[in-house]
Coordinates of C-alpha atoms and ligand atoms in Angstrom, one line a residue:
M23 CA 20.4 -37.8 4.2
T24 CA 16.7 -37.5 4.3
Y25 CA 14.1 -37.7 1.5
L26 CA 14.3 -33.9 1.3
D27 CA 17.9 -34.0 0.1
D28 CA 17.7 -36.4 -2.8
R29 CA 14.1 -36.3 -4.1
I30 CA 13.4 -35.1 -7.6
W31 CA 10.2 -33.7 -9.1
I32 CA 7.8 -36.0 -10.9
S33 CA 8.1 -33.7 -14.0
E34 CA 11.8 -34.6 -14.1
L35 CA 11.2 -38.3 -14.4
P36 CA 11.5 -38.7 -18.2
D37 CA 15.1 -37.6 -17.9
H38 CA 15.8 -40.5 -15.4
V39 CA 14.5 -43.6 -17.2
G40 CA 16.3 -46.7 -15.9
E41 CA 17.6 -44.9 -12.8
T42 CA 16.6 -45.3 -9.2
V43 CA 15.1 -42.0 -7.8
R44 CA 13.3 -40.7 -4.8
L45 CA 10.0 -38.8 -5.0
A46 CA 7.9 -37.1 -2.4
G47 CA 4.3 -36.2 -2.8
W48 CA 0.7 -36.9 -2.1
V49 CA -1.3 -40.0 -2.8
Y50 CA -4.0 -38.9 -5.3
N51 CA -5.4 -42.4 -5.7
R52 CA -4.5 -46.0 -4.6
R53 CA -6.0 -49.2 -5.9
S54 CA -5.0 -52.8 -5.8
S55 CA -5.0 -55.4 -8.5
G56 CA -4.3 -58.9 -7.3
K57 CA -1.1 -58.8 -5.3
I58 CA 0.0 -55.5 -6.6
Q59 CA -0.9 -51.9 -5.6
F60 CA -1.0 -48.9 -7.8
I61 CA -0.4 -45.5 -6.3
L62 CA -1.1 -42.4 -8.3
L63 CA 1.4 -39.9 -6.8
R64 CA 1.2 -36.1 -7.3
D65 CA 3.8 -33.5 -6.2
G66 CA 2.4 -30.4 -7.9
S67 CA 4.8 -30.7 -10.9
S68 CA 3.0 -33.7 -12.4
R69 CA 1.4 -37.1 -11.6
V70 CA 2.9 -40.5 -12.0
Q71 CA 1.7 -44.1 -11.4
C72 CA 3.8 -46.1 -9.0
V73 CA 3.7 -49.8 -8.8
V74 CA 4.2 -51.6 -5.5
S75 CA 4.6 -55.4 -5.1
P76 CA 5.4 -57.4 -1.9
D77 CA 8.2 -59.0 -3.9
D78 CA 10.0 -55.6 -4.1
V79 CA 9.2 -54.1 -0.7
G80 CA 8.7 -57.2 1.5
D81 CA 5.4 -58.3 3.1
E82 CA 5.6 -56.2 6.2
K83 CA 6.1 -52.9 4.3
F84 CA 3.5 -53.9 1.8
A85 CA 0.9 -54.3 4.5
E86 CA 1.6 -50.7 5.7
L87 CA 0.1 -49.5 2.4
D88 CA -3.4 -50.3 3.7
R89 CA -3.0 -47.4 6.1
V90 CA -2.3 -44.9 3.4
T91 CA -5.3 -42.8 2.9
M92 CA -6.0 -40.5 0.0
E93 CA -3.9 -37.3 0.1
S94 CA -1.5 -38.7 2.7
S95 CA 2.0 -37.4 2.1
V96 CA 4.7 -40.1 1.3
W97 CA 8.1 -40.5 -0.1
V98 CA 8.9 -43.3 -2.4
R99 CA 12.1 -44.8 -3.9
G100 CA 12.0 -46.7 -7.1
T101 CA 13.1 -47.4 -10.6
V102 CA 11.8 -45.2 -13.5
R103 CA 10.5 -47.2 -16.4
E104 CA 9.3 -46.0 -19.7
D105 CA 5.6 -46.5 -20.3
K106 CA 4.3 -45.3 -23.6
R107 CA 0.7 -45.5 -22.5
A108 CA 1.2 -43.3 -19.4
P109 CA 0.4 -39.6 -19.9
S110 CA 3.8 -38.7 -18.4
G111 CA 5.5 -41.5 -20.5
V112 CA 6.9 -43.2 -17.4
E113 CA 6.0 -45.4 -14.4
V114 CA 7.9 -46.0 -11.2
T115 CA 8.5 -49.5 -9.7
I116 CA 8.8 -48.9 -5.9
H117 CA 11.5 -50.5 -3.8
D118 CA 10.9 -48.6 -0.6
F119 CA 8.5 -45.9 0.7
G120 CA 7.8 -44.0 3.9
I121 CA 4.7 -42.4 5.2
I122 CA 5.3 -38.7 6.0
A123 CA 1.8 -37.8 7.3
L124 CA -1.4 -39.8 7.0
A125 CA -4.4 -37.7 5.9
A126 CA -7.7 -37.7 7.7
E127 CA -10.6 -38.8 5.6
Y128 CA -10.5 -36.5 2.6
P129 CA -13.6 -34.5 2.1
I130 CA -13.4 -34.3 -1.7
Q131 CA -14.2 -37.6 -3.2
K132 CA -14.5 -38.8 -6.8
K133 CA -18.2 -38.1 -6.8
D134 CA -20.0 -35.0 -8.0
H135 CA -19.9 -32.4 -5.2
G136 CA -22.0 -29.2 -5.4
V137 CA -20.1 -26.1 -6.2
D138 CA -20.8 -24.5 -2.8
F139 CA -19.2 -27.5 -1.2
L140 CA -16.2 -27.2 -3.5
L141 CA -15.8 -23.5 -2.9
D142 CA -16.0 -24.0 0.9
H143 CA -13.1 -26.4 0.4
R144 CA -11.2 -24.3 -2.2
H145 CA -8.0 -24.8 -0.3
L146 CA -8.3 -28.5 -1.0
W147 CA -10.2 -28.3 -4.3
L148 CA -7.1 -26.6 -5.8
R149 CA -5.3 -30.0 -5.6
S150 CA -7.7 -31.6 -8.1
A151 CA -6.3 -32.3 -11.5
R152 CA -8.5 -29.8 -13.3
Q153 CA -8.0 -27.0 -10.9
E154 CA -4.2 -27.5 -10.9
T155 CA -4.3 -27.4 -14.7
V156 CA -6.2 -24.1 -14.8
M157 CA -3.7 -22.6 -12.4
R158 CA -0.8 -23.7 -14.7
V159 CA -2.5 -22.0 -17.7
R160 CA -3.2 -18.9 -15.6
S161 CA 0.5 -18.7 -14.6
T162 CA 1.6 -19.0 -18.2
A163 CA -0.9 -16.4 -19.4
E164 CA 0.5 -14.0 -16.7
E165 CA 4.1 -14.6 -17.8
A166 CA 3.0 -13.8 -21.4
V167 CA 1.7 -10.5 -20.1
H168 CA 5.0 -9.6 -18.6
D169 CA 7.1 -10.8 -21.5
F170 CA 4.9 -8.9 -23.9
F171 CA 5.2 -5.6 -22.1
R172 CA 8.9 -5.9 -21.4
E173 CA 9.6 -6.6 -25.0
R174 CA 7.7 -3.4 -25.9
G175 CA 9.6 -1.2 -23.5
Y176 CA 6.8 -0.9 -20.9
L177 CA 7.9 -0.6 -17.3
R178 CA 5.9 -2.2 -14.5
V179 CA 4.8 0.4 -12.0
D180 CA 2.5 -0.8 -9.3
A181 CA -0.6 1.2 -8.4
P182 CA -1.8 1.6 -4.8
I183 CA -4.7 -0.5 -3.5
F184 CA -6.0 2.0 -0.9
T185 CA -7.3 5.0 -2.8
P186 CA -9.1 8.2 -1.8
A187 CA -11.6 8.3 -4.7
A188 CA -13.5 6.2 -7.3
C189 CA -12.1 5.6 -10.8
E190 CA -14.9 3.5 -12.2
G191 CA -18.1 5.0 -10.7
T192 CA -19.1 5.4 -7.1
T193 CA -21.7 2.6 -6.9
T194 CA -19.2 -0.3 -6.8
L195 CA -16.7 1.0 -4.2
F196 CA -15.6 -1.0 -1.2
E197 CA -15.1 1.5 1.5
T198 CA -12.7 0.9 4.4
D199 CA -11.5 2.9 7.4
Y200 CA -8.1 4.6 6.9
F201 CA -7.1 6.0 10.3
G202 CA -10.5 7.7 10.7
D203 CA -10.9 8.7 7.0
S204 CA -12.6 6.8 4.3
A205 CA -10.5 5.0 1.8
Y206 CA -11.6 2.7 -1.1
L207 CA -10.2 -0.4 -2.4
S208 CA -8.9 0.3 -5.9
Q209 CA -11.3 -0.4 -8.8
S210 CA -8.5 0.3 -11.3
G211 CA -4.9 1.5 -11.2
Q212 CA -5.5 3.7 -14.3
L213 CA -5.4 7.2 -12.7
Y214 CA -2.0 6.4 -11.1
N215 CA -0.9 4.8 -14.4
E216 CA -1.5 8.1 -16.1
A217 CA 0.8 9.8 -13.6
A218 CA 3.4 7.1 -14.1
A219 CA 3.1 7.4 -17.9
A220 CA 3.9 11.1 -17.6
A221 CA 7.0 10.1 -15.7
L222 CA 8.1 7.0 -17.5
G223 CA 6.4 7.1 -20.9
R224 CA 5.1 3.5 -21.2
V225 CA 4.0 1.7 -18.0
Y226 CA 1.7 -1.0 -16.9
C227 CA 0.3 -2.1 -13.5
F228 CA -0.8 -5.6 -12.7
G229 CA -2.7 -6.4 -9.5
P230 CA -5.9 -7.1 -7.8
T231 CA -8.8 -4.7 -8.2
F232 CA -12.0 -4.6 -6.4
R233 CA -15.7 -3.9 -7.3
A234 CA -18.6 -4.2 -4.9
E235 CA -20.8 -5.5 -7.7
K236 CA -23.8 -7.3 -6.5
S237 CA -23.8 -9.5 -9.7
K238 CA -23.8 -13.2 -9.5
T239 CA -22.8 -14.0 -13.1
R240 CA -20.1 -16.4 -14.3
R241 CA -18.0 -13.4 -15.4
H242 CA -17.9 -11.3 -12.3
A243 CA -15.7 -11.6 -9.2
N244 CA -15.5 -8.9 -6.5
E245 CA -11.7 -9.2 -6.5
F246 CA -10.2 -9.7 -9.9
W247 CA -6.7 -9.2 -11.4
Q248 CA -6.3 -6.5 -13.9
V249 CA -3.4 -5.7 -16.2
E250 CA -3.4 -2.1 -17.2
P251 CA -1.0 -0.5 -19.6
E252 CA -0.9 3.2 -20.2
A253 CA 1.3 5.1 -22.7
A254 CA 1.9 8.8 -23.3
F255 CA 1.5 10.0 -26.9
M256 CA -0.7 7.0 -27.8
D257 CA -4.1 7.5 -29.4
L258 CA -7.2 5.2 -29.4
D259 CA -5.9 3.3 -32.5
G260 CA -2.6 2.6 -30.8
C261 CA -4.4 1.4 -27.8
I262 CA -6.5 -1.0 -29.8
E263 CA -3.4 -2.4 -31.5
L264 CA -1.7 -2.9 -28.2
A265 CA -4.6 -4.8 -26.8
E266 CA -4.9 -7.0 -29.8
G267 CA -1.2 -7.7 -29.5
L268 CA -1.5 -8.6 -25.9
I269 CA -4.4 -11.0 -26.4
C270 CA -2.7 -12.7 -29.3
R271 CA 0.5 -13.1 -27.3
M272 CA -1.3 -14.7 -24.3
V273 CA -3.2 -17.1 -26.6
T274 CA -0.1 -18.0 -28.6
D275 CA 2.1 -18.6 -25.5
V276 CA -0.6 -20.8 -23.9
L277 CA -1.1 -22.8 -27.1
E278 CA 2.7 -23.3 -27.4
K279 CA 3.5 -24.0 -23.7
R280 CA 0.3 -25.5 -22.3
R281 CA -1.1 -27.7 -25.1
P282 CA -1.4 -30.8 -22.9
E283 CA -3.2 -28.8 -20.3
L284 CA -5.6 -27.4 -22.9
D285 CA -6.2 -30.9 -24.2
S286 CA -6.9 -32.2 -20.7
L287 CA -9.4 -29.4 -20.2
E288 CA -11.0 -30.5 -23.5
R289 CA -10.6 -27.0 -24.9
D290 CA -11.3 -26.8 -28.6
V291 CA -8.0 -25.3 -29.6
S292 CA -9.0 -24.6 -33.2
K293 CA -11.0 -21.7 -31.7
L294 CA -7.8 -20.3 -30.2
E295 CA -5.6 -20.9 -33.2
N296 CA -7.8 -18.5 -35.1
V297 CA -7.0 -15.6 -32.8
E298 CA -4.7 -13.4 -34.9
P299 CA -4.6 -9.7 -35.6
P300 CA -6.4 -7.7 -36.8
F301 CA -9.6 -8.3 -34.9
P302 CA -12.9 -7.1 -36.4
R303 CA -13.6 -3.6 -35.4
I304 CA -17.1 -2.1 -35.2
T305 CA -18.5 1.1 -33.7
Y306 CA -21.0 1.0 -30.9
A307 CA -23.6 2.2 -33.4
E308 CA -22.7 -0.8 -35.7
A309 CA -23.0 -3.1 -32.7
L310 CA -26.5 -1.8 -32.0
E311 CA -27.4 -2.5 -35.6
L312 CA -26.0 -6.0 -35.5
L313 CA -28.0 -6.7 -32.4
S314 CA -31.1 -5.2 -33.8
E315 CA -30.8 -7.4 -36.9
K316 CA -30.9 -10.4 -34.5
G317 CA -34.0 -9.0 -32.9
I318 CA -32.4 -7.5 -29.8
T319 CA -33.1 -4.0 -28.7
V320 CA -30.6 -2.5 -26.3
D321 CA -32.0 -0.4 -23.5
D322 CA -31.0 3.2 -24.3
K323 CA -30.1 4.1 -20.8
E324 CA -28.2 0.9 -19.8
G325 CA -25.9 0.1 -22.7
F326 CA -25.0 -3.5 -23.4
G327 CA -26.1 -6.1 -20.9
A328 CA -24.3 -9.4 -20.4
E329 CA -26.6 -11.2 -22.9
D330 CA -26.0 -8.5 -25.6
E331 CA -22.2 -9.0 -25.1
T332 CA -22.6 -12.7 -25.5
V333 CA -24.5 -12.3 -28.8
L334 CA -21.9 -9.8 -30.1
G335 CA -19.1 -12.1 -29.1
E336 CA -20.7 -15.1 -30.7
S337 CA -21.1 -13.2 -34.0
F338 CA -17.4 -13.4 -34.6
D339 CA -14.8 -16.1 -34.5
K340 CA -12.2 -13.8 -33.0
P341 CA -12.4 -11.2 -30.2
V342 CA -14.3 -8.2 -31.5
V343 CA -13.4 -4.6 -30.8
V344 CA -16.3 -2.3 -30.2
H345 CA -15.3 1.4 -30.2
R346 CA -16.8 4.8 -29.7
Y347 CA -19.4 4.2 -26.9
P348 CA -21.7 7.0 -26.0
H349 CA -20.4 9.1 -23.1
W350 CA -23.4 8.3 -20.8
C351 CA -22.3 4.7 -20.4
K352 CA -18.6 5.4 -19.8
A353 CA -16.3 6.8 -17.2
F354 CA -15.5 10.5 -16.6
Y355 CA -11.9 10.5 -17.8
M356 CA -12.6 9.4 -21.4
K357 CA -11.9 11.9 -24.2
R358 CA -14.8 12.7 -26.5
D359 CA -14.7 12.0 -30.2
P360 CA -13.8 15.3 -31.9
D361 CA -16.2 14.2 -34.7
D362 CA -19.1 13.6 -32.4
D363 CA -19.3 15.0 -28.9
E364 CA -21.9 12.3 -27.9
L365 CA -19.2 9.6 -28.3
T366 CA -16.1 8.7 -26.4
L367 CA -12.7 7.6 -27.8
S368 CA -13.3 4.3 -26.0
M369 CA -13.1 0.6 -26.9
D370 CA -14.1 -2.7 -25.4
I371 CA -12.9 -6.1 -26.6
I372 CA -15.5 -8.8 -26.4
A373 CA -14.3 -12.4 -26.4
P374 CA -16.0 -15.0 -28.5
E375 CA -17.9 -18.0 -27.1
G376 CA -19.9 -16.0 -24.5
Y377 CA -17.1 -14.8 -22.2
G378 CA -18.0 -11.2 -22.6
E379 CA -15.8 -8.1 -22.2
I380 CA -12.2 -8.9 -21.5
V381 CA -10.7 -5.5 -22.3
G382 CA -11.9 -1.9 -21.7
G383 CA -9.9 1.2 -22.5
S384 CA -9.8 4.6 -24.0
Q385 CA -7.9 7.8 -24.9
R386 CA -8.0 10.1 -21.8
E387 CA -9.4 13.6 -21.6
D388 CA -6.3 15.7 -21.6
D389 CA -7.8 19.2 -21.4
Y390 CA -7.9 20.7 -17.9
E391 CA -11.2 22.6 -18.2
T392 CA -13.0 19.8 -19.9
L393 CA -11.8 17.3 -17.3
L394 CA -12.9 19.5 -14.5
K395 CA -16.3 19.7 -16.0
R396 CA -16.6 15.9 -16.4
I397 CA -15.6 15.5 -12.7
D398 CA -18.4 17.8 -11.8
E399 CA -20.9 16.1 -14.2
H400 CA -20.1 12.7 -12.6
N401 CA -20.5 14.1 -9.1
L402 CA -17.0 13.2 -8.1
P403 CA -15.2 15.0 -5.3
P404 CA -12.7 17.4 -7.1
E405 CA -10.5 17.7 -3.9
S406 CA -9.5 14.0 -4.0
L407 CA -8.7 14.3 -7.7
E408 CA -6.6 17.5 -7.5
W409 CA -3.5 15.5 -8.1
Y410 CA -5.0 13.9 -11.2
L411 CA -5.9 17.4 -12.5
D412 CA -2.3 18.3 -12.0
L413 CA -1.4 16.0 -14.8
R414 CA -3.4 18.3 -17.1
R415 CA -1.9 21.5 -15.5
Y416 CA 1.7 20.4 -16.0
G417 CA 2.4 19.3 -19.5
A418 CA -0.8 17.6 -20.5
A419 CA -0.2 15.0 -23.2
P420 CA -2.4 12.6 -25.2
S421 CA -2.5 9.3 -23.2
S422 CA -4.3 6.1 -23.7
G423 CA -4.5 2.7 -22.0
F424 CA -6.8 -0.2 -21.2
G425 CA -7.5 -2.7 -18.5
M426 CA -7.7 -6.4 -19.2
G427 CA -9.3 -8.8 -16.7
L428 CA -6.9 -11.6 -16.3
D429 CA -9.4 -14.0 -14.8
R430 CA -12.0 -13.5 -17.5
T431 CA -9.4 -13.9 -20.2
V432 CA -8.1 -17.1 -18.6
A433 CA -11.7 -18.4 -18.4
W434 CA -12.0 -17.8 -22.2
I435 CA -8.6 -19.3 -23.0
T436 CA -9.1 -22.4 -20.9
G437 CA -12.8 -22.7 -21.8
V438 CA -13.9 -23.0 -18.1
K439 CA -17.4 -21.8 -17.8
H440 CA -17.1 -19.7 -14.6
I441 CA -14.5 -17.2 -13.6
R442 CA -14.4 -18.7 -10.1
E443 CA -12.2 -21.6 -11.4
T444 CA -9.6 -19.2 -12.7
L445 CA -8.9 -17.5 -9.4
P446 CA -7.0 -19.5 -6.8
F447 CA -9.2 -18.1 -4.0
P448 CA -12.2 -16.3 -5.6
R449 CA -13.9 -13.5 -3.8
L450 CA -17.5 -13.7 -5.0
L451 CA -20.9 -12.2 -4.0
N452 CA -21.3 -13.3 -0.3
R453 CA -18.1 -15.5 -0.4
I454 CA -14.9 -14.6 1.3
Y455 CA -14.1 -18.0 2.9
P456 CA -11.6 -19.6 2.7
Ligands
4AD525 O1 -13.8 -1.9 -18.3 P1 -13.2 -1.7 -17.0 O2 -14.1 -1.3 -15.9 O3 -12.0 -0.6 -17.2 C1 -11.3 0.0 -16.2 O4 -11.2 -0.3 -15.1 C2 -10.3 1.0 -16.8 N1 -10.0 2.0 -15.8 C3 -9.1 0.3 -17.3 C4 -8.0 1.2 -17.9 O5 -8.3 1.8 -18.9 N2 -6.9 1.2 -17.4 O6 -12.4 -3.0 -16.5 C5 -11.4 -3.5 -17.3 C6 -11.5 -5.0 -17.4 C7 -12.9 -5.5 -18.1 O7 -12.8 -5.5 -19.5 C8 -12.9 -6.9 -17.5 O8 -12.1 -7.8 -18.3 C9 -12.4 -6.8 -16.2 O9 -11.6 -5.6 -16.2 N3 -13.4 -6.7 -15.2 C10 -13.8 -7.7 -14.4 N4 -13.3 -9.0 -14.3 C11 -13.9 -9.8 -13.4 N5 -14.9 -9.4 -12.5 C12 -15.3 -8.1 -12.6 N6 -16.3 -7.8 -11.7 C13 -14.8 -7.2 -13.5 N7 -15.0 -5.9 -13.8 C14 -14.1 -5.6 -14.8
MG526 MG1 -15.7 -2.0 -19.1

């Protein structure tokens, strides 16, 4: 029998108090106090303090510990003891241990490293307690997304990543060669979602999307994960309710299942406990007024900038829904407001605390002639959108949906300042390594 056969996870230790168990993991920290050594062991499931004394392991074995560098992999055998002061509630007294692989001098030390250094070492940085914690919250938030949609009868239908045309404007396309033709990395699965919704009613896709945005802000990544539901026979109001429900579900599940993680990230959870439907809803025009009362004039040709979104988000203690944006700042596929042709049946949801837009969605233009006109107005190639026009030729139906940026939403929920910490391997402006 090797250590691989009988080891348990550190997270399982509380169920084994008083027993002798085997663990395998990495040495996160090692320090000595008099004749005793303390090893902080991590195995990905949790961390635990292990106590080693020459009385328990013998002098020769004890001396071997001096070779054990930070991040070396080891197995240990020991007795699990209750320890009320320990975060995990337990401690392990070691009887025996073995070195699996000694680590070379570990580049990430307990000092402050610059962020470029950390990003260059993202493959190792991920092992740090804080990064591990953010990944746990991200995973739980993702599970909440799937649970939410499954419970509401939505089917997951994956959209392609190689696409023949733009969905969200031609200026942010990543172009690649596709057997001699141009293809673009998907900016959004929406157009395919609309086809899938006409086949299956309620669908969502969830995957990486790509934007060649030259922006270096704390909210932008060039590869980000988007969850995009689309439902046939749903209008803008239905779409807003769905987005509210999704956001609340993600927040509630994280609060319920990841409370210790939020605490260790020093997240002010009272801000999250507040997040319940309905969210405040204001029109774009009302948002402009609100900003102007605060002395901010929005550039008429640009729409909201990042700063404007921050101010809007900070004006409410829950995410705020801004709806009916003018058509000139939105995509070609959005249906116009029947009450005002200047406006679209669109909505963005802006997170509080300066995290900006986390959701963008709309009701879709379902009239063939109008859609054809929009494609022309936006200078998009109609040939590559023929299939999309087919959806209006063959049984057009009202359809609505939205996209939520998972990474940005997780940044807000965890309270981490920059989106780069929410992505396991962030793709940022001028950064594709590691
Ligand atoms: O508002 P956007 O561009 O909407 C769409 O792509 C629609 N086609 C979605 C749909 O209706 N199915 O993007 C949706 C969301 C934003 O609200 C934001 O949360 C996120 O995607 N997002 C980004 N996240 C990180 N980095 C970027 N560069 C992002 N761009 C958009
Ligand atoms: Mg948007």
